[in-house]
Amino acid sequence: MTPAAGLETPEVLAQLGAASAVACVYTFICHAFLPRREFHGSPLYNWLSCLPIQLVGFPLVVSLAVGSFDGGAVDWVAAPWSAMDGTWERAYLLLMWGYLFKDCALYAVGGGMDAMYWAHHVVCWATVFNFFYTDLCAIFLVGGSAMEFGGASQTLHLIFAESQLMDKVHVFTMTASHVVACGMAVYYLSLPAAPLAARLVFGTVVFGLSFERQKYAMKLHREAADRFAKRA
């Protein structure tokens, strides 16, 4: 199977390996310098380590990818690998891979992941790997960035749990991120450039993740509303 991303499979695997190694080093640095106390089932430094990637890294790489495309943003979203320079699109896939892999380094510093997190990560790794071999990767870049931006709002909501403003920002941002992600999934399903099986699996994953994430976000919102009501 030949990647559509302009690389041979050994190159793809080598770059994914390098991204994994860099991600582990990043986790070790965060473990050394950021707070280690337990926070909602994971060390606080692990939550904090996500924020720069979610709020700056992903949006920046997407912006650079759009800027390097010879056309508008709408055309870029539906463009095949052959119509792209591909440098920043590949960089995004590697960044997402490493962003997920950094959690594996928790095992080296006394932490780990539960079965649900492992399932989430394996599905996401498979999705990233798939887009090295199929077209329309920009749809994943947009949808993935939206969901991670929403995830950042949830982290900030948990950190600033007594802020009514952050509660409102969290609900709005998470909901908007799922609307964008599901919209991208519907668009992906409508385009024949990618294999039907890939489109169906991707759509199922996006809708499933969005549903579970939105359900959890609303649970946090109800808990926050109860706290605010008792405080009033």
PDB file of C-alpha atoms in Angstrom:
ATOM      1  CA  MET A   1       0.000   0.000   0.000  1.00  0.00           C
ATOM      2  CA  THR A   2       1.559   3.288  -1.112  1.00  0.00           C
ATOM      3  CA  PRO A   3       0.894   6.419   0.954  1.00  0.00           C
ATOM      4  CA  ALA A   4      -0.857   9.268  -0.810  1.00  0.00           C
ATOM      5  CA  ALA A   5       1.062  11.737   1.345  1.00  0.00           C
ATOM      6  CA  GLY A   6       4.203  11.693  -0.793  1.00  0.00           C
ATOM      7  CA  LEU A   7       6.182   9.345   1.461  1.00  0.00           C
ATOM      8  CA  GLU A   8       7.034   5.666   1.302  1.00  0.00           C
ATOM      9  CA  THR A   9       5.832   3.503   4.182  1.00  0.00           C
ATOM     10  CA  PRO A  10       9.302   3.232   5.821  1.00  0.00           C
ATOM     11  CA  GLU A  11       9.466   7.042   5.843  1.00  0.00           C
ATOM     12  CA  VAL A  12       6.005   7.274   7.389  1.00  0.00           C
ATOM     13  CA  LEU A  13       6.952   4.792  10.110  1.00  0.00           C
ATOM     14  CA  ALA A  14      10.264   6.539  10.791  1.00  0.00           C
ATOM     15  CA  GLN A  15       8.572   9.916  11.153  1.00  0.00           C
ATOM     16  CA  LEU A  16       5.880   8.485  13.419  1.00  0.00           C
ATOM     17  CA  GLY A  17       8.621   6.933  15.538  1.00  0.00           C
ATOM     18  CA  ALA A  18      10.435  10.260  15.770  1.00  0.00           C
ATOM     19  CA  ALA A  19       7.203  12.031  16.720  1.00  0.00           C
ATOM     20  CA  SER A  20       6.622   9.429  19.434  1.00  0.00           C
ATOM     21  CA  ALA A  21      10.117   9.944  20.857  1.00  0.00           C
ATOM     22  CA  VAL A  22       9.771  13.735  20.907  1.00  0.00           C
ATOM     23  CA  ALA A  23       6.378  13.380  22.595  1.00  0.00           C
ATOM     24  CA  CYS A  24       7.867  11.227  25.355  1.00  0.00           C
ATOM     25  CA  VAL A  25      10.608  13.785  25.985  1.00  0.00           C
ATOM     26  CA  TYR A  26       7.922  16.484  26.178  1.00  0.00           C
ATOM     27  CA  THR A  27       6.068  14.493  28.846  1.00  0.00           C
ATOM     28  CA  PHE A  28       9.279  13.980  30.837  1.00  0.00           C
ATOM     29  CA  ILE A  29       9.963  17.740  30.748  1.00  0.00           C
ATOM     30  CA  CYS A  30       6.419  18.542  31.872  1.00  0.00           C
ATOM     31  CA  HIS A  31       6.714  15.927  34.631  1.00  0.00           C
ATOM     32  CA  ALA A  32       9.918  17.578  35.835  1.00  0.00           C
ATOM     33  CA  PHE A  33       8.719  21.178  35.904  1.00  0.00           C
ATOM     34  CA  LEU A  34       4.915  21.244  36.254  1.00  0.00           C
ATOM     35  CA  PRO A  35       2.647  20.266  39.190  1.00  0.00           C
ATOM     36  CA  ARG A  36       2.302  16.509  39.669  1.00  0.00           C
ATOM     37  CA  ARG A  37      -0.733  16.334  41.952  1.00  0.00           C
ATOM     38  CA  GLU A  38      -3.625  14.122  40.909  1.00  0.00           C
ATOM     39  CA  PHE A  39      -6.277  16.028  38.988  1.00  0.00           C
ATOM     40  CA  HIS A  40      -9.416  14.325  37.678  1.00  0.00           C
ATOM     41  CA  GLY A  41      -7.699  10.977  37.249  1.00  0.00           C
ATOM     42  CA  SER A  42      -4.430  12.189  35.738  1.00  0.00           C
ATOM     43  CA  PRO A  43      -1.418  14.233  36.904  1.00  0.00           C
ATOM     44  CA  LEU A  44      -2.059  17.961  36.574  1.00  0.00           C
ATOM     45  CA  TYR A  45       1.036  18.383  34.403  1.00  0.00           C
ATOM     46  CA  ASN A  46      -0.482  16.080  31.811  1.00  0.00           C
ATOM     47  CA  TRP A  47      -3.558  18.283  31.539  1.00  0.00           C
ATOM     48  CA  LEU A  48      -1.414  21.411  31.331  1.00  0.00           C
ATOM     49  CA  SER A  49       0.861  19.847  28.706  1.00  0.00           C
ATOM     50  CA  CYS A  50      -2.095  19.571  26.328  1.00  0.00           C
ATOM     51  CA  LEU A  51      -3.036  23.248  26.345  1.00  0.00           C
ATOM     52  CA  PRO A  52      -0.186  24.708  24.225  1.00  0.00           C
ATOM     53  CA  ILE A  53      -0.749  22.040  21.578  1.00  0.00           C
ATOM     54  CA  GLN A  54      -4.534  22.392  21.581  1.00  0.00           C
ATOM     55  CA  LEU A  55      -4.682  26.186  21.658  1.00  0.00           C
ATOM     56  CA  VAL A  56      -1.590  27.081  19.620  1.00  0.00           C
ATOM     57  CA  GLY A  57       0.011  24.070  17.925  1.00  0.00           C
ATOM     58  CA  PHE A  58      -2.933  22.631  16.030  1.00  0.00           C
ATOM     59  CA  PRO A  59      -4.450  25.974  14.907  1.00  0.00           C
ATOM     60  CA  LEU A  60      -1.024  27.258  13.846  1.00  0.00           C
ATOM     61  CA  VAL A  61      -0.204  24.219  11.708  1.00  0.00           C
ATOM     62  CA  VAL A  62      -3.652  24.323  10.096  1.00  0.00           C
ATOM     63  CA  SER A  63      -3.149  28.016   9.289  1.00  0.00           C
ATOM     64  CA  LEU A  64       0.235  27.270   7.731  1.00  0.00           C
ATOM     65  CA  ALA A  65      -1.262  24.409   5.719  1.00  0.00           C
ATOM     66  CA  VAL A  66      -4.024  26.643   4.347  1.00  0.00           C
ATOM     67  CA  GLY A  67      -1.495  29.378   3.619  1.00  0.00           C
ATOM     68  CA  SER A  68       0.724  27.010   1.646  1.00  0.00           C
ATOM     69  CA  PHE A  69      -2.166  25.852  -0.553  1.00  0.00           C
ATOM     70  CA  ASP A  70      -2.565  27.397  -3.990  1.00  0.00           C
ATOM     71  CA  GLY A  71      -6.234  28.225  -3.556  1.00  0.00           C
ATOM     72  CA  GLY A  72      -8.829  29.134  -0.943  1.00  0.00           C
ATOM     73  CA  ALA A  73      -9.583  27.436   2.353  1.00  0.00           C
ATOM     74  CA  VAL A  74     -12.757  25.817   0.997  1.00  0.00           C
ATOM     75  CA  ASP A  75     -10.857  24.262  -1.908  1.00  0.00           C
ATOM     76  CA  TRP A  76      -8.112  23.136   0.473  1.00  0.00           C
ATOM     77  CA  VAL A  77     -10.559  21.165   2.634  1.00  0.00           C
ATOM     78  CA  ALA A  78     -11.587  19.016  -0.350  1.00  0.00           C
ATOM     79  CA  ALA A  79      -8.145  18.823  -1.973  1.00  0.00           C
ATOM     80  CA  PRO A  80      -6.348  15.493  -2.535  1.00  0.00           C
ATOM     81  CA  TRP A  81      -2.740  15.046  -1.451  1.00  0.00           C
ATOM     82  CA  SER A  82      -1.629  15.504  -5.066  1.00  0.00           C
ATOM     83  CA  ALA A  83      -2.952  19.076  -5.080  1.00  0.00           C
ATOM     84  CA  MET A  84      -1.132  20.066  -1.887  1.00  0.00           C
ATOM     85  CA  ASP A  85       2.439  20.824  -1.007  1.00  0.00           C
ATOM     86  CA  GLY A  86       1.709  18.452   1.874  1.00  0.00           C
ATOM     87  CA  THR A  87       4.457  19.614   4.226  1.00  0.00           C
ATOM     88  CA  TRP A  88       2.209  21.158   6.853  1.00  0.00           C
ATOM     89  CA  GLU A  89      -0.505  18.555   6.441  1.00  0.00           C
ATOM     90  CA  ARG A  90       2.041  15.830   7.224  1.00  0.00           C
ATOM     91  CA  ALA A  91       3.346  17.934  10.111  1.00  0.00           C
ATOM     92  CA  TYR A  92      -0.161  18.063  11.540  1.00  0.00           C
ATOM     93  CA  LEU A  93      -0.603  14.296  11.339  1.00  0.00           C
ATOM     94  CA  LEU A  94       2.743  13.826  13.099  1.00  0.00           C
ATOM     95  CA  LEU A  95       1.819  16.409  15.730  1.00  0.00           C
ATOM     96  CA  MET A  96      -1.491  14.676  16.413  1.00  0.00           C
ATOM     97  CA  TRP A  97       0.254  11.293  16.594  1.00  0.00           C
ATOM     98  CA  GLY A  98       2.802  12.611  19.073  1.00  0.00           C
ATOM     99  CA  TYR A  99       0.153  14.484  21.043  1.00  0.00           C
ATOM    100  CA  LEU A 100      -1.580  11.172  21.645  1.00  0.00           C
ATOM    101  CA  PHE A 101       1.646   9.229  22.210  1.00  0.00           C
ATOM    102  CA  LYS A 102       2.867  11.561  24.948  1.00  0.00           C
ATOM    103  CA  ASP A 103       0.404   9.869  27.292  1.00  0.00           C
ATOM    104  CA  CYS A 104       2.272   6.573  26.851  1.00  0.00           C
ATOM    105  CA  ALA A 105       5.269   8.157  28.567  1.00  0.00           C
ATOM    106  CA  LEU A 106       3.184   8.395  31.745  1.00  0.00           C
ATOM    107  CA  TYR A 107       4.008   4.732  32.356  1.00  0.00           C
ATOM    108  CA  ALA A 108       7.684   5.650  32.706  1.00  0.00           C
ATOM    109  CA  VAL A 109       6.944   8.166  35.475  1.00  0.00           C
ATOM    110  CA  GLY A 110       4.501   6.143  37.549  1.00  0.00           C
ATOM    111  CA  GLY A 111       1.281   6.924  35.696  1.00  0.00           C
ATOM    112  CA  GLY A 112      -0.757   5.328  32.945  1.00  0.00           C
ATOM    113  CA  MET A 113      -4.075   5.257  31.097  1.00  0.00           C
ATOM    114  CA  ASP A 114      -7.291   3.354  31.725  1.00  0.00           C
ATOM    115  CA  ALA A 115      -8.962   1.104  29.150  1.00  0.00           C
ATOM    116  CA  MET A 116     -11.227   3.866  27.835  1.00  0.00           C
ATOM    117  CA  TYR A 117      -8.274   6.164  27.155  1.00  0.00           C
ATOM    118  CA  TRP A 118      -6.417   3.342  25.420  1.00  0.00           C
ATOM    119  CA  ALA A 119      -9.431   2.667  23.208  1.00  0.00           C
ATOM    120  CA  HIS A 120      -9.690   6.367  22.358  1.00  0.00           C
ATOM    121  CA  HIS A 121      -6.005   6.640  21.546  1.00  0.00           C
ATOM    122  CA  VAL A 122      -5.895   3.485  19.418  1.00  0.00           C
ATOM    123  CA  VAL A 123      -8.856   4.692  17.345  1.00  0.00           C
ATOM    124  CA  CYS A 124      -7.235   8.108  16.897  1.00  0.00           C
ATOM    125  CA  TRP A 125      -3.854   6.593  15.953  1.00  0.00           C
ATOM    126  CA  ALA A 126      -5.580   4.437  13.358  1.00  0.00           C
ATOM    127  CA  THR A 127      -7.322   7.529  11.989  1.00  0.00           C
ATOM    128  CA  VAL A 128      -4.059   9.461  11.736  1.00  0.00           C
ATOM    129  CA  PHE A 129      -2.336   6.530  10.023  1.00  0.00           C
ATOM    130  CA  ASN A 130      -5.237   6.182   7.592  1.00  0.00           C
ATOM    131  CA  PHE A 131      -4.849   9.758   6.389  1.00  0.00           C
ATOM    132  CA  PHE A 132      -1.274   9.109   5.265  1.00  0.00           C
ATOM    133  CA  TYR A 133      -2.811   6.658   2.792  1.00  0.00           C
ATOM    134  CA  THR A 134      -6.070   8.350   1.779  1.00  0.00           C
ATOM    135  CA  ASP A 135      -7.063  11.758   0.440  1.00  0.00           C
ATOM    136  CA  LEU A 136      -9.036  14.547   2.118  1.00  0.00           C
ATOM    137  CA  CYS A 137      -6.733  14.811   5.125  1.00  0.00           C
ATOM    138  CA  ALA A 138      -7.646  18.505   5.496  1.00  0.00           C
ATOM    139  CA  ILE A 139     -11.083  17.477   6.727  1.00  0.00           C
ATOM    140  CA  PHE A 140      -9.361  15.656   9.583  1.00  0.00           C
ATOM    141  CA  LEU A 141      -7.160  18.672  10.284  1.00  0.00           C
ATOM    142  CA  VAL A 142     -10.167  20.964  10.653  1.00  0.00           C
ATOM    143  CA  GLY A 143     -12.331  18.528  12.603  1.00  0.00           C
ATOM    144  CA  GLY A 144      -9.493  17.365  14.839  1.00  0.00           C
ATOM    145  CA  SER A 145      -8.415  20.911  15.653  1.00  0.00           C
ATOM    146  CA  ALA A 146     -11.983  21.880  16.502  1.00  0.00           C
ATOM    147  CA  MET A 147     -12.377  18.950  18.877  1.00  0.00           C
ATOM    148  CA  GLU A 148      -9.052  19.640  20.567  1.00  0.00           C
ATOM    149  CA  PHE A 149      -9.930  23.319  20.968  1.00  0.00           C
ATOM    150  CA  GLY A 150     -13.092  22.151  22.688  1.00  0.00           C
ATOM    151  CA  GLY A 151     -11.016  19.810  24.834  1.00  0.00           C
ATOM    152  CA  ALA A 152      -8.864  22.746  25.931  1.00  0.00           C
ATOM    153  CA  SER A 153     -11.963  24.630  27.066  1.00  0.00           C
ATOM    154  CA  GLN A 154     -12.903  21.627  29.179  1.00  0.00           C
ATOM    155  CA  THR A 155      -9.484  21.538  30.817  1.00  0.00           C
ATOM    156  CA  LEU A 156      -9.743  25.242  31.642  1.00  0.00           C
ATOM    157  CA  HIS A 157     -13.255  24.716  32.988  1.00  0.00           C
ATOM    158  CA  LEU A 158     -11.989  21.978  35.309  1.00  0.00           C
ATOM    159  CA  ILE A 159      -9.056  24.100  36.471  1.00  0.00           C
ATOM    160  CA  PHE A 160     -11.220  27.178  37.055  1.00  0.00           C
ATOM    161  CA  ALA A 161     -14.162  25.198  38.378  1.00  0.00           C
ATOM    162  CA  GLU A 162     -15.696  28.122  40.284  1.00  0.00           C
ATOM    163  CA  SER A 163     -15.780  30.457  37.285  1.00  0.00           C
ATOM    164  CA  GLN A 164     -19.245  30.873  35.786  1.00  0.00           C
ATOM    165  CA  LEU A 165     -17.654  32.495  32.744  1.00  0.00           C
ATOM    166  CA  MET A 166     -15.474  29.445  32.085  1.00  0.00           C
ATOM    167  CA  ASP A 167     -18.524  27.218  32.470  1.00  0.00           C
ATOM    168  CA  LYS A 168     -20.311  29.184  29.733  1.00  0.00           C
ATOM    169  CA  VAL A 169     -17.202  29.236  27.530  1.00  0.00           C
ATOM    170  CA  HIS A 170     -16.816  25.492  28.012  1.00  0.00           C
ATOM    171  CA  VAL A 171     -20.395  24.646  27.016  1.00  0.00           C
ATOM    172  CA  PHE A 172     -20.308  26.929  23.976  1.00  0.00           C
ATOM    173  CA  THR A 173     -16.861  25.836  22.783  1.00  0.00           C
ATOM    174  CA  MET A 174     -17.436  22.119  23.246  1.00  0.00           C
ATOM    175  CA  THR A 175     -20.780  22.297  21.463  1.00  0.00           C
ATOM    176  CA  ALA A 176     -19.352  24.364  18.608  1.00  0.00           C
ATOM    177  CA  SER A 177     -16.386  22.004  18.272  1.00  0.00           C
ATOM    178  CA  HIS A 178     -18.709  19.038  17.853  1.00  0.00           C
ATOM    179  CA  VAL A 179     -20.840  20.872  15.302  1.00  0.00           C
ATOM    180  CA  VAL A 180     -17.693  21.588  13.265  1.00  0.00           C
ATOM    181  CA  ALA A 181     -16.337  18.047  13.629  1.00  0.00           C
ATOM    182  CA  CYS A 182     -19.641  16.403  12.690  1.00  0.00           C
ATOM    183  CA  GLY A 183     -20.053  18.835   9.804  1.00  0.00           C
ATOM    184  CA  MET A 184     -16.640  17.815   8.503  1.00  0.00           C
ATOM    185  CA  ALA A 185     -17.581  14.148   8.911  1.00  0.00           C
ATOM    186  CA  VAL A 186     -20.783  14.632   6.902  1.00  0.00           C
ATOM    187  CA  TYR A 187     -18.808  16.442   4.206  1.00  0.00           C
ATOM    188  CA  TYR A 188     -16.235  13.636   4.174  1.00  0.00           C
ATOM    189  CA  LEU A 189     -18.992  11.055   3.777  1.00  0.00           C
ATOM    190  CA  SER A 190     -20.301  12.928   0.732  1.00  0.00           C
ATOM    191  CA  LEU A 191     -16.992  12.966  -1.153  1.00  0.00           C
ATOM    192  CA  PRO A 192     -16.001   9.933  -3.254  1.00  0.00           C
ATOM    193  CA  ALA A 193     -12.275  10.784  -3.260  1.00  0.00           C
ATOM    194  CA  ALA A 194     -11.693   8.599  -0.191  1.00  0.00           C
ATOM    195  CA  PRO A 195     -12.624   4.892   0.020  1.00  0.00           C
ATOM    196  CA  LEU A 196     -16.179   4.262   1.204  1.00  0.00           C
ATOM    197  CA  ALA A 197     -15.004   2.061   4.084  1.00  0.00           C
ATOM    198  CA  ALA A 198     -12.685   4.812   5.341  1.00  0.00           C
ATOM    199  CA  ARG A 199     -15.487   7.365   5.131  1.00  0.00           C
ATOM    200  CA  LEU A 200     -17.940   5.158   7.017  1.00  0.00           C
ATOM    201  CA  VAL A 201     -15.477   4.324   9.777  1.00  0.00           C
ATOM    202  CA  PHE A 202     -14.397   7.956  10.113  1.00  0.00           C
ATOM    203  CA  GLY A 203     -17.999   9.153  10.296  1.00  0.00           C
ATOM    204  CA  THR A 204     -18.862   6.555  12.927  1.00  0.00           C
ATOM    205  CA  VAL A 205     -15.840   7.490  15.041  1.00  0.00           C
ATOM    206  CA  VAL A 206     -16.501  11.239  14.846  1.00  0.00           C
ATOM    207  CA  PHE A 207     -20.188  10.978  15.674  1.00  0.00           C
ATOM    208  CA  GLY A 208     -19.513   8.512  18.492  1.00  0.00           C
ATOM    209  CA  LEU A 209     -16.770  10.623  20.058  1.00  0.00           C
ATOM    210  CA  SER A 210     -18.784  13.814  19.676  1.00  0.00           C
ATOM    211  CA  PHE A 211     -21.805  12.260  21.369  1.00  0.00           C
ATOM    212  CA  GLU A 212     -19.808  10.980  24.346  1.00  0.00           C
ATOM    213  CA  ARG A 213     -17.825  14.202  24.710  1.00  0.00           C
ATOM    214  CA  GLN A 214     -20.951  16.346  24.554  1.00  0.00           C
ATOM    215  CA  LYS A 215     -22.687  14.138  27.115  1.00  0.00           C
ATOM    216  CA  TYR A 216     -19.741  14.508  29.488  1.00  0.00           C
ATOM    217  CA  ALA A 217     -19.554  18.262  28.897  1.00  0.00           C
ATOM    218  CA  MET A 218     -23.203  18.667  29.821  1.00  0.00           C
ATOM    219  CA  LYS A 219     -22.659  16.524  32.926  1.00  0.00           C
ATOM    220  CA  LEU A 220     -19.891  18.897  34.013  1.00  0.00           C
ATOM    221  CA  HIS A 221     -22.164  21.850  33.245  1.00  0.00           C
ATOM    222  CA  ARG A 222     -24.962  20.447  35.438  1.00  0.00           C
ATOM    223  CA  GLU A 223     -22.513  19.831  38.269  1.00  0.00           C
ATOM    224  CA  ALA A 224     -21.227  23.390  37.941  1.00  0.00           C
ATOM    225  CA  ALA A 225     -24.774  24.773  37.908  1.00  0.00           C
ATOM    226  CA  ASP A 226     -25.495  22.918  41.161  1.00  0.00           C
ATOM    227  CA  ARG A 227     -22.369  24.385  42.768  1.00  0.00           C
ATOM    228  CA  PHE A 228     -23.235  27.894  41.640  1.00  0.00           C
ATOM    229  CA  ALA A 229     -26.815  27.531  42.914  1.00  0.00           C
ATOM    230  CA  LYS A 230     -25.601  26.449  46.369  1.00  0.00           C
ATOM    231  CA  ARG A 231     -23.155  29.343  46.463  1.00  0.00           C
ATOM    232  CA  ALA A 232     -25.803  31.950  45.576  1.00  0.00           C
TER     233      ALA A 232
END
